[in-house]
Coordinates of C-alpha atoms in Angstrom, one line a residue:
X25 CA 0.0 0.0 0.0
X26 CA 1.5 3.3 -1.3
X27 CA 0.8 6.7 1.2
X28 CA 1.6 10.6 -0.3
X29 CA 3.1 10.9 4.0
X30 CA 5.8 11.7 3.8
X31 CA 7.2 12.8 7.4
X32 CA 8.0 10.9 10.3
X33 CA 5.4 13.2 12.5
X34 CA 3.1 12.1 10.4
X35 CA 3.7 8.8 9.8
X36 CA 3.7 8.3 13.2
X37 CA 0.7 9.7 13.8
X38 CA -0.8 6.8 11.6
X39 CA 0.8 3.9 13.0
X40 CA -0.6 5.1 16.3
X41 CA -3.8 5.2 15.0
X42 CA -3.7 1.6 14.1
X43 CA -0.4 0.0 16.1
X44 CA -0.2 0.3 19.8
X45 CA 1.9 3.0 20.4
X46 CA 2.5 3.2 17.0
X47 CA 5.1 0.7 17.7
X48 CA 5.7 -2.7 17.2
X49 CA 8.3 -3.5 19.6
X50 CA 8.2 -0.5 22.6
X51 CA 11.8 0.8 22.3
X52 CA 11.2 2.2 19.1
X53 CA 8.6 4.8 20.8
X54 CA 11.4 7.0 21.8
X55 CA 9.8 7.0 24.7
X56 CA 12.9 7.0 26.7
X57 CA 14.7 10.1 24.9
X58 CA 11.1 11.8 24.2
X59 CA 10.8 13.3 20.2
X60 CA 9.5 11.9 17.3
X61 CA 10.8 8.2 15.9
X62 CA 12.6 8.1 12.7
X63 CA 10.7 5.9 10.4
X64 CA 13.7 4.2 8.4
X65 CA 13.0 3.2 4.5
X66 CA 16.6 1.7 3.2
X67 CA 19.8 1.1 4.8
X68 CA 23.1 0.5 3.3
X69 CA 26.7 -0.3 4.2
X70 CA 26.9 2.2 8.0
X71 CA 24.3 4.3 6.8
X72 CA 20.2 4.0 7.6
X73 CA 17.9 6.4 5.6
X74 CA 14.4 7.7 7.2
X75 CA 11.2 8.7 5.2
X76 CA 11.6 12.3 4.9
X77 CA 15.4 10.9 3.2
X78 CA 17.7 12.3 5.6
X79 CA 20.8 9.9 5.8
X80 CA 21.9 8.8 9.7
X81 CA 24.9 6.8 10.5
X82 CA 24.1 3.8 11.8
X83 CA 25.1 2.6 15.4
X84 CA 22.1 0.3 16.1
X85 CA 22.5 -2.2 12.9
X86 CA 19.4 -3.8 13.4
X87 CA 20.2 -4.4 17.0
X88 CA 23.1 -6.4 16.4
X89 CA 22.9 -9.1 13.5
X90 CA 24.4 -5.7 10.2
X91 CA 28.1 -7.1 11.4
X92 CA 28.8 -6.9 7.8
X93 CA 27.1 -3.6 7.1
X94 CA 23.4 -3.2 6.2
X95 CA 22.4 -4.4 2.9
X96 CA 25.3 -6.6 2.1
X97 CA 25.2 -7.3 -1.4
X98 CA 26.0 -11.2 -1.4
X99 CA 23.6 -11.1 1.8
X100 CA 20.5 -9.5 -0.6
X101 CA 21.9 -12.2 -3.9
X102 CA 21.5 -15.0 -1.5
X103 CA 18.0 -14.0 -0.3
X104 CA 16.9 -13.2 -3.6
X105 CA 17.8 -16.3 -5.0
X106 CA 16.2 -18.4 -2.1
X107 CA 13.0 -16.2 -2.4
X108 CA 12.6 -17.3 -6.4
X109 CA 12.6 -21.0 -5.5
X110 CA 9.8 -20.1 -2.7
X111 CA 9.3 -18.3 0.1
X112 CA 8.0 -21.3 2.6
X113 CA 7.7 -24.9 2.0
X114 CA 6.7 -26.1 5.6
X115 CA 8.9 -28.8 4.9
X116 CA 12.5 -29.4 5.6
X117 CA 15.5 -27.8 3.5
X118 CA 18.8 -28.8 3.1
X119 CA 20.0 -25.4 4.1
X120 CA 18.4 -25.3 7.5
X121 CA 21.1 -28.4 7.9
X122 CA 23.9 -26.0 6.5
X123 CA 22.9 -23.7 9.0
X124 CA 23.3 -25.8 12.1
X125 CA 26.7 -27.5 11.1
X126 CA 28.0 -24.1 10.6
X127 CA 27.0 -22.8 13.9
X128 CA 28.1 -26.3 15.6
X129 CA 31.2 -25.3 14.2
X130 CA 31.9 -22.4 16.0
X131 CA 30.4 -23.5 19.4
X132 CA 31.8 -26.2 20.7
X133 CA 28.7 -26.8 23.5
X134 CA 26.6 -27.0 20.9
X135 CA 26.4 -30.4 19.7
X136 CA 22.8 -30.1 18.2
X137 CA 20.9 -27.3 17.2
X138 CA 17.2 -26.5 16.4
X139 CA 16.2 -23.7 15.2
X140 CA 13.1 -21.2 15.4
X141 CA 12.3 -17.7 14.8
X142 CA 13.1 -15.1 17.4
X143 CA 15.2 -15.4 20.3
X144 CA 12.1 -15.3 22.8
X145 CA 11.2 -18.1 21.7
X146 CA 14.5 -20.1 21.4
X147 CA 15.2 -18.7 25.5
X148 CA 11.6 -19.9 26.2
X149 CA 12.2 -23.2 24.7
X150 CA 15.2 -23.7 26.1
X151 CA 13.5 -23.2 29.8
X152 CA 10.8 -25.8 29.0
X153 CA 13.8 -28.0 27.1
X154 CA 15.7 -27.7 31.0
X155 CA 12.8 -28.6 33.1
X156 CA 11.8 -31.4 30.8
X157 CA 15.3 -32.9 31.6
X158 CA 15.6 -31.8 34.7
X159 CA 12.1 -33.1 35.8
X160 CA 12.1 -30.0 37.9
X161 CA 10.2 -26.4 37.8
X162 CA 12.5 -23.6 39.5
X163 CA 14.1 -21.3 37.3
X164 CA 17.2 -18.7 38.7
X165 CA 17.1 -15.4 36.5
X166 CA 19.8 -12.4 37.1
X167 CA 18.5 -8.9 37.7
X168 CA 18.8 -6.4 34.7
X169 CA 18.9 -9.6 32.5
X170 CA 16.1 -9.6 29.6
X171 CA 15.4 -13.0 27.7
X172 CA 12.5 -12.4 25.6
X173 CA 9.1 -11.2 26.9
X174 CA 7.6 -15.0 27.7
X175 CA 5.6 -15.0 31.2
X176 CA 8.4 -15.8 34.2
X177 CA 11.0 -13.9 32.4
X178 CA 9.6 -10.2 32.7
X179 CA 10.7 -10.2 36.6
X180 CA 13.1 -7.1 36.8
X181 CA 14.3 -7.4 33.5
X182 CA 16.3 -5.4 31.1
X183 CA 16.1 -3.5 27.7
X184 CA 12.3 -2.1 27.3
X185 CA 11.8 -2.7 31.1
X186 CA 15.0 -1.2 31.7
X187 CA 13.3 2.1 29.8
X188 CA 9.7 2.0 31.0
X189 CA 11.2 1.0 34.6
X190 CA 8.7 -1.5 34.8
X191 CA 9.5 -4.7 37.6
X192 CA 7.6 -7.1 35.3
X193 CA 3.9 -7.0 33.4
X194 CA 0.8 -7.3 33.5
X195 CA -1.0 -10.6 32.5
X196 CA 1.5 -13.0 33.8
X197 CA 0.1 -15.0 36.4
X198 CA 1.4 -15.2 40.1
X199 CA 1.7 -19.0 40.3
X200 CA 3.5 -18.7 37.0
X201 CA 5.9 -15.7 38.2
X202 CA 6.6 -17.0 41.3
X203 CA 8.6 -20.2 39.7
X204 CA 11.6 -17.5 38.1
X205 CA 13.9 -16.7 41.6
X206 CA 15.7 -13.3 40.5
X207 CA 19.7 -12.7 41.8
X208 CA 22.0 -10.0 41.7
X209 CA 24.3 -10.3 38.9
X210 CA 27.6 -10.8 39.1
X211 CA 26.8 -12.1 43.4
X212 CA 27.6 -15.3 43.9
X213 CA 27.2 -15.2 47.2
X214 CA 23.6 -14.6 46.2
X215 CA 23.8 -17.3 43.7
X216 CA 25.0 -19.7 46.6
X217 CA 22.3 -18.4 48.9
X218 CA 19.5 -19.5 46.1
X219 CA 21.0 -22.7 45.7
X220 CA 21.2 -23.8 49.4
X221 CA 17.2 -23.3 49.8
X222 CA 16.0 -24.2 46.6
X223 CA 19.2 -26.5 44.9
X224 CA 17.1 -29.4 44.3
X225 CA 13.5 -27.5 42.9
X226 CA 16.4 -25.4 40.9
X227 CA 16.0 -26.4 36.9
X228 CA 18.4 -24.0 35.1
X229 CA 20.2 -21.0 36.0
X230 CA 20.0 -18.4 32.7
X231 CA 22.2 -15.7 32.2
X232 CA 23.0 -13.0 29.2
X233 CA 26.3 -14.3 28.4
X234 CA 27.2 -10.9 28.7
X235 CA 24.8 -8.6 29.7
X236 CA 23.6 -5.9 27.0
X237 CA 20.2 -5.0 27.6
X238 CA 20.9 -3.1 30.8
X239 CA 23.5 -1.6 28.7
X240 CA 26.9 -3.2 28.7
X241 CA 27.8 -5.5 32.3
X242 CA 30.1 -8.1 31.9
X243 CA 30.6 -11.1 34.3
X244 CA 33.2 -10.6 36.6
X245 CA 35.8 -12.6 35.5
X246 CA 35.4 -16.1 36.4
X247 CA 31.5 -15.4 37.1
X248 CA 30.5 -17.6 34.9
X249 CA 32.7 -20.9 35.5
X250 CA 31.8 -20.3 39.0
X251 CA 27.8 -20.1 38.0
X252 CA 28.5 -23.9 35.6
X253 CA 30.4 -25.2 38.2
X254 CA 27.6 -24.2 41.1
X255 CA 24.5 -25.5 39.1
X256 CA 26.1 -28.8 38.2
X257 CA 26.7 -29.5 41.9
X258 CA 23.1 -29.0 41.8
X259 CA 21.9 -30.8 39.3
X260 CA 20.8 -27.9 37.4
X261 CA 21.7 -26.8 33.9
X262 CA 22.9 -23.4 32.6
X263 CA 21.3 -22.0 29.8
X264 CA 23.6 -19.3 28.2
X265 CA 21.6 -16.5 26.2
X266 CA 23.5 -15.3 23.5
X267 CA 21.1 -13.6 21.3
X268 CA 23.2 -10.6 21.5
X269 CA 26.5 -11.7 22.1
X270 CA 26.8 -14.3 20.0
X271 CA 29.1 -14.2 16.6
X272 CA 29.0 -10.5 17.3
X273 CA 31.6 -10.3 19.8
X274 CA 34.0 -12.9 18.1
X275 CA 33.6 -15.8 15.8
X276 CA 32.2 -18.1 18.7
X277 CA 30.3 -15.4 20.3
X278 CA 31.2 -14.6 24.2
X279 CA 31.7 -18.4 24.8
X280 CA 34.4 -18.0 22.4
X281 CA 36.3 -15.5 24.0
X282 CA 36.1 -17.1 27.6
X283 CA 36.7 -20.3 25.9
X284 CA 40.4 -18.8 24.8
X285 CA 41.5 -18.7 28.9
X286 CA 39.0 -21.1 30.5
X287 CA 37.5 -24.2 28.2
X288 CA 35.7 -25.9 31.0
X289 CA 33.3 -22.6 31.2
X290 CA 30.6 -24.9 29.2
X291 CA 27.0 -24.0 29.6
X292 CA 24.5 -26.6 28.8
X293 CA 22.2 -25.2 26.8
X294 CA 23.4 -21.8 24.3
X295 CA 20.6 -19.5 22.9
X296 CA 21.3 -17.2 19.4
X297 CA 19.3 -14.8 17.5
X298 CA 20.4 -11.4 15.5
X299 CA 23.6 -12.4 13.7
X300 CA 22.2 -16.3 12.9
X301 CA 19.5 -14.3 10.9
X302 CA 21.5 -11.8 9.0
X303 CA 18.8 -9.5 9.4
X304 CA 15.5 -12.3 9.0
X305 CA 13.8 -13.4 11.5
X306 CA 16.1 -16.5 12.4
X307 CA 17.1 -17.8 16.3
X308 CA 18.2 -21.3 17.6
X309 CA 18.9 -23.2 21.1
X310 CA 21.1 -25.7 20.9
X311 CA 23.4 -27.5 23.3
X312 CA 24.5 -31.4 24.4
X313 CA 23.1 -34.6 22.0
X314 CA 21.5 -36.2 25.7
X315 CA 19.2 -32.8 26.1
X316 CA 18.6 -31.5 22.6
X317 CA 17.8 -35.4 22.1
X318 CA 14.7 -34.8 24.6
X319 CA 12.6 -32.3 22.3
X320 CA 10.3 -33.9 20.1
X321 CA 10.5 -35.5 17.9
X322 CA 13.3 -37.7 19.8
X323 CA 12.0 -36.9 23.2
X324 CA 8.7 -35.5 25.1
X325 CA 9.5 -32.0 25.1
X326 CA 7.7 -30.6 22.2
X327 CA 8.3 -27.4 20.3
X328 CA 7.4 -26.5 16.8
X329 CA 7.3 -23.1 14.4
X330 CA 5.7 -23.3 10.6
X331 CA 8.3 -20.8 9.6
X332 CA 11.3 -22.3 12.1
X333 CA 14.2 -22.9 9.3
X334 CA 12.8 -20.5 6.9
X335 CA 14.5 -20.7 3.4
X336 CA 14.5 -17.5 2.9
X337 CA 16.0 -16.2 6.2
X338 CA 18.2 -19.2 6.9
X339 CA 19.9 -18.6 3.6
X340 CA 20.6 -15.0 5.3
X341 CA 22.1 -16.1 8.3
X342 CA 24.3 -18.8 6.2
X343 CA 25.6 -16.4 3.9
X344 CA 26.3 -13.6 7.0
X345 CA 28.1 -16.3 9.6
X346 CA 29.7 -17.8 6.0
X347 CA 31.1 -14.1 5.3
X348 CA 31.9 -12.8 9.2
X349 CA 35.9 -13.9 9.0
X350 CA 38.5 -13.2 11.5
X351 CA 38.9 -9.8 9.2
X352 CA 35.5 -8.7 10.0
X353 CA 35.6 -8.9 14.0
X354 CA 39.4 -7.0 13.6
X355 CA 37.2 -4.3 11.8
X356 CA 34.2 -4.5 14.9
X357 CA 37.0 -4.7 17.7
X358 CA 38.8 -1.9 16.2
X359 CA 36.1 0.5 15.3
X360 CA 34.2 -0.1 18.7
X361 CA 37.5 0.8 20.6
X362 CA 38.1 3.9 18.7
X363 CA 34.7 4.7 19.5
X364 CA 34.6 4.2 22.9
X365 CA 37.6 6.5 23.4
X366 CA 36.7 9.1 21.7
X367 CA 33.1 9.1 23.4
X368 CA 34.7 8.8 26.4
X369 CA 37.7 11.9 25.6
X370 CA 34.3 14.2 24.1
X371 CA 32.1 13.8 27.8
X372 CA 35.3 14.3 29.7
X373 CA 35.9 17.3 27.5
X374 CA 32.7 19.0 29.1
X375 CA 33.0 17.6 32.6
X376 CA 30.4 14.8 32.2
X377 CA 31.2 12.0 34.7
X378 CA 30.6 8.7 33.1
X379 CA 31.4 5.2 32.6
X380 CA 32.3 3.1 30.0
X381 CA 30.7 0.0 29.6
X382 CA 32.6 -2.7 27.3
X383 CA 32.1 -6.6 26.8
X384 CA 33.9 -7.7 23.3
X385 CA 32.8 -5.1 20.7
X386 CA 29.2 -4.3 22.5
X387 CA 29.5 -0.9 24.7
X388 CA 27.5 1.5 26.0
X389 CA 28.2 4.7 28.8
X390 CA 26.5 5.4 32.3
X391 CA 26.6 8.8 33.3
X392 CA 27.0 10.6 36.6
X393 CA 29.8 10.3 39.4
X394 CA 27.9 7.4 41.1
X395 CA 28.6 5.2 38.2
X396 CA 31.9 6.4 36.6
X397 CA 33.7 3.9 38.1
X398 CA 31.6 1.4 35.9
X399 CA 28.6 -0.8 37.0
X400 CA 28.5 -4.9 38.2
X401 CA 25.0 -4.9 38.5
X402 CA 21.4 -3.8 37.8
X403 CA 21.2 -1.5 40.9
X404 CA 24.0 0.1 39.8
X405 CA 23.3 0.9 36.5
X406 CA 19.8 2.3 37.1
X407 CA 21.5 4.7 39.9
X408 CA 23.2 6.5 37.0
X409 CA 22.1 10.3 35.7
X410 CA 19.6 8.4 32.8
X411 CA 18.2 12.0 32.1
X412 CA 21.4 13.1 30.4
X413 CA 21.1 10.6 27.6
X414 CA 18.4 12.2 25.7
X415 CA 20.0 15.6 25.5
X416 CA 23.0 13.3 23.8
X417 CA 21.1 11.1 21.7
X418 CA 19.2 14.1 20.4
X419 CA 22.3 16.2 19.6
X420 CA 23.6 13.2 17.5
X421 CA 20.5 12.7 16.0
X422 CA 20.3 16.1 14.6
X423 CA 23.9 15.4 13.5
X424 CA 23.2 12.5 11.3
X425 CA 23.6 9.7 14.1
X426 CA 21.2 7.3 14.5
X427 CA 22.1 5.8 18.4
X428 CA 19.9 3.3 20.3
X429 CA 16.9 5.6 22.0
X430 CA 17.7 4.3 25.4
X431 CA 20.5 4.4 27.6
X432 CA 20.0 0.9 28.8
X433 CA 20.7 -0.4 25.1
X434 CA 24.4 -1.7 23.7
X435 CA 25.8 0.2 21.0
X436 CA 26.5 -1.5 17.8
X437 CA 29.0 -0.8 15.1
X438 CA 29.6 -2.8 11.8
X439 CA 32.6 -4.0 9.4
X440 CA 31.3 -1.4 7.0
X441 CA 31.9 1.7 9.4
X442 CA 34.8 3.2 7.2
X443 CA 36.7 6.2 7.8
X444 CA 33.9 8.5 6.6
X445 CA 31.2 7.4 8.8
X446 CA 33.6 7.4 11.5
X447 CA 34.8 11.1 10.9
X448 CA 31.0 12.2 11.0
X449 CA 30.0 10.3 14.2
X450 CA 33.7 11.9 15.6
X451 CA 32.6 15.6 14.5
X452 CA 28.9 15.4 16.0
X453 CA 30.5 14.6 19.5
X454 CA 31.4 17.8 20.9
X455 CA 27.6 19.2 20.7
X456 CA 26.3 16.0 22.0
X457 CA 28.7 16.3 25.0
X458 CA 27.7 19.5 25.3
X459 CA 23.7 18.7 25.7
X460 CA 24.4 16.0 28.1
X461 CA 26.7 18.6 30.5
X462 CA 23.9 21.2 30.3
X463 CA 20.9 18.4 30.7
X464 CA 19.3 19.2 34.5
X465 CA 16.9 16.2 36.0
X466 CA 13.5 16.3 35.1
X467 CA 11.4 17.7 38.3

């Protein structure tokens, strides 16, 4: 359907009219940084176009899975191609196969794979996968952590609840909340504590690999051998989310990285999303033979999707993990280290105290003095001067930078971020800096 509106006022006024918010997933509202959204037509390479055609470096790239740029064109052949031999069989394909070998590749956890369409539901499906093995109910959650919006997994989570400072939702039921216990991150003695009452009700402990959607926490190090090593004494499994981390932060996602110093920090179950997809609406669990061998049709747990293994999508996400080389994370690492530098150099420029946030290439800054020596946790981060992000998304926005509208949100970068995209993110810094010095708290 064609429309003569034009403007993102307008069109925006429309969706509201027939979306919820005039949104389809709640970030998007700007309701965090306040304004109008951007209603984004075309993006290409490091650059994202909105309605009215005004061109905005890109440092959201679809939330994480442009690592090769937006629009890549072997990405677009490869779709095109598996879009003129059909668009859904409801059958199997041979490259939903290529898919998992290539992802089995790179993890070494991951022994078998199955794949579905969004990462809430590979997180939820991995839940009901653990208590189905387990035999038991209890699931251990980290504060600030955000799998997905299924019911049990809202309880002080991250990224949209992290904006609307929401503790959970409405219309998930008390028996059904009351089965997810929710921990400090990054406290084991907490961890411990939970385990001691409730060690053998205790199903699965999940955790954000690295957290990034309370903006950027990584586990202390050796958090997370200590969390495997806690629930297997336990009898409980670990199910590692990394939707966000995962083939974005190095070739085998954050496992990958702690795997190069500790190999024996092996979750049990490992949940992707984003960069599998390469922009469609791909996810997977996957995880050791003995429990991926307990979903259906092997095993009583049963999960389906009509569209899980999509040709067209799956041929994305092949193409994307086939193309993301050891040359493409030098480009993320590098780029997202220049970055957080010169961010850093621009708020200390106007006396803005802040912290940076990094795990792998995923950062993201927390401002005021409470937080500038960094942040370990959830209460931490939401302690920080939030109020001074607007002013700074705003003044990059009117620059021709496109950041994620929330301060609780990781920033992205891609391999196609070349000098000139750089140089205009570098030059619209100084203002930005500016507005988030001169921002005051709202009353």
């Amino acid at each position: 359907m064609t429309t003569a509106t034009t403007t993102n006022a307008d069109l925006f006024a429309r969706a509201q009219a027939a979306i919820p918010g005039g949104v389809n997933s709640p970030v998007r509202a700007f309701r965090s940084v306040g304004g109008t959204p951007r209603f984004l037509v075309s993006a290409r390479g490091p650059y994202v176009t909105d309605a009215e055609g005004r061109e905005y470096v890109d440092l959201v790239a679809g939330w994480g899975p442009a690592i090769l740029g937006h629009s890549h064109p072997e990405v677009i052949a490869a779709v095109q191609d598996a879009a003129a031999r059909g668009l859904s069989f409801g059958a199997s394909t041979p490259v939903e196969t290529e898919l998992a070998e290539l992802i089995e590749a790179r993890v070494a956890p991951v022994e078998k794979l199955r794949l579905v369409s969004t990462g809430t539901e590979a997180t939820m499906s991995a839940i009901r996968l653990a208590r189905g093995f387990t035999g038991r109910d209890l699931l251990v959650k980290f504060a600030g952590h955000y799998h997905g919006h299924s019911d049990g997994l809202l309880a002080e989570a991250g990224s949209g609840l992290a904006t609307f400072a929401l503790p959970g939702s409405a219309g998930v039921p008390a028996d059904v909340a009351a089965l997810t216990l929710v921990v400090p991150y990054n406290d084991l003695d907490a961890l411990r504590a939970v385990f001691a009452e409730h060690g053998d009700r205790i199903a699965a402990v999940i955790t954000e690999a690295a957290a990034a959607n309370m903006g950027v926490v990584p586990p202390l190090p050796g958090f997370n051998r200590a969390l495997v090593d806690l629930a297997h004494a336990h009898g409980a499994l670990v199910i590692s989310d990394e939707v966000l981390t995962g083939f974005r932060v190095s070739k085998g996602g954050w496992w990958g990285l702690e795997a190069e110093t500790d190999a024996a920090c092996t979750p049990d179950l490992v949940t992707f999303g984003k960069v599998v997809g390469g922009g469609m609406p791909v996810a997977a669990l996957g995880g050791r033979a003995e429990i991926m061998e307990r979903l259906a049709p092997l095993g009583p747990v049963y999960q389906a999707g009509t569209l899980s293994g999509n040709p067209v999508a799956v041929a994305a996400g092949v193409t994307t993990l086939r193309l993301a080389d050891d040359a493409v994370y030098a480009k993320l690492d590098e780029v997202s280290a220049l970055l957080q530098r010169e961010v850093s150099a621009a708020l200390s420029a106007e006396g803005v105290a802040h912290g940076v946030q990094v795990a792998g290439n995923l950062f993201s800054f927390l401002f005021g003095e409470s937080v500038a020596g960094g942040a370990r946790d959830y209460a931490t981060v939401l302690s920080q001067e939030s109020w001074r992000y607007a002013p700074f998304f705003h003044a990059m926005l009117d620059a021709g930078v496109s950041l994620p509208p929330s301060v609780f949100e990781a920033w992205f970068v891609t391999a196609a971020h070349d000098d000139a995209a750089v140089s205009r993110i570098l030059d619209a810094l100084p203002a930005a800096a500016r507005a988030a010095a001169s921002a005051h708290p709202p009353a």
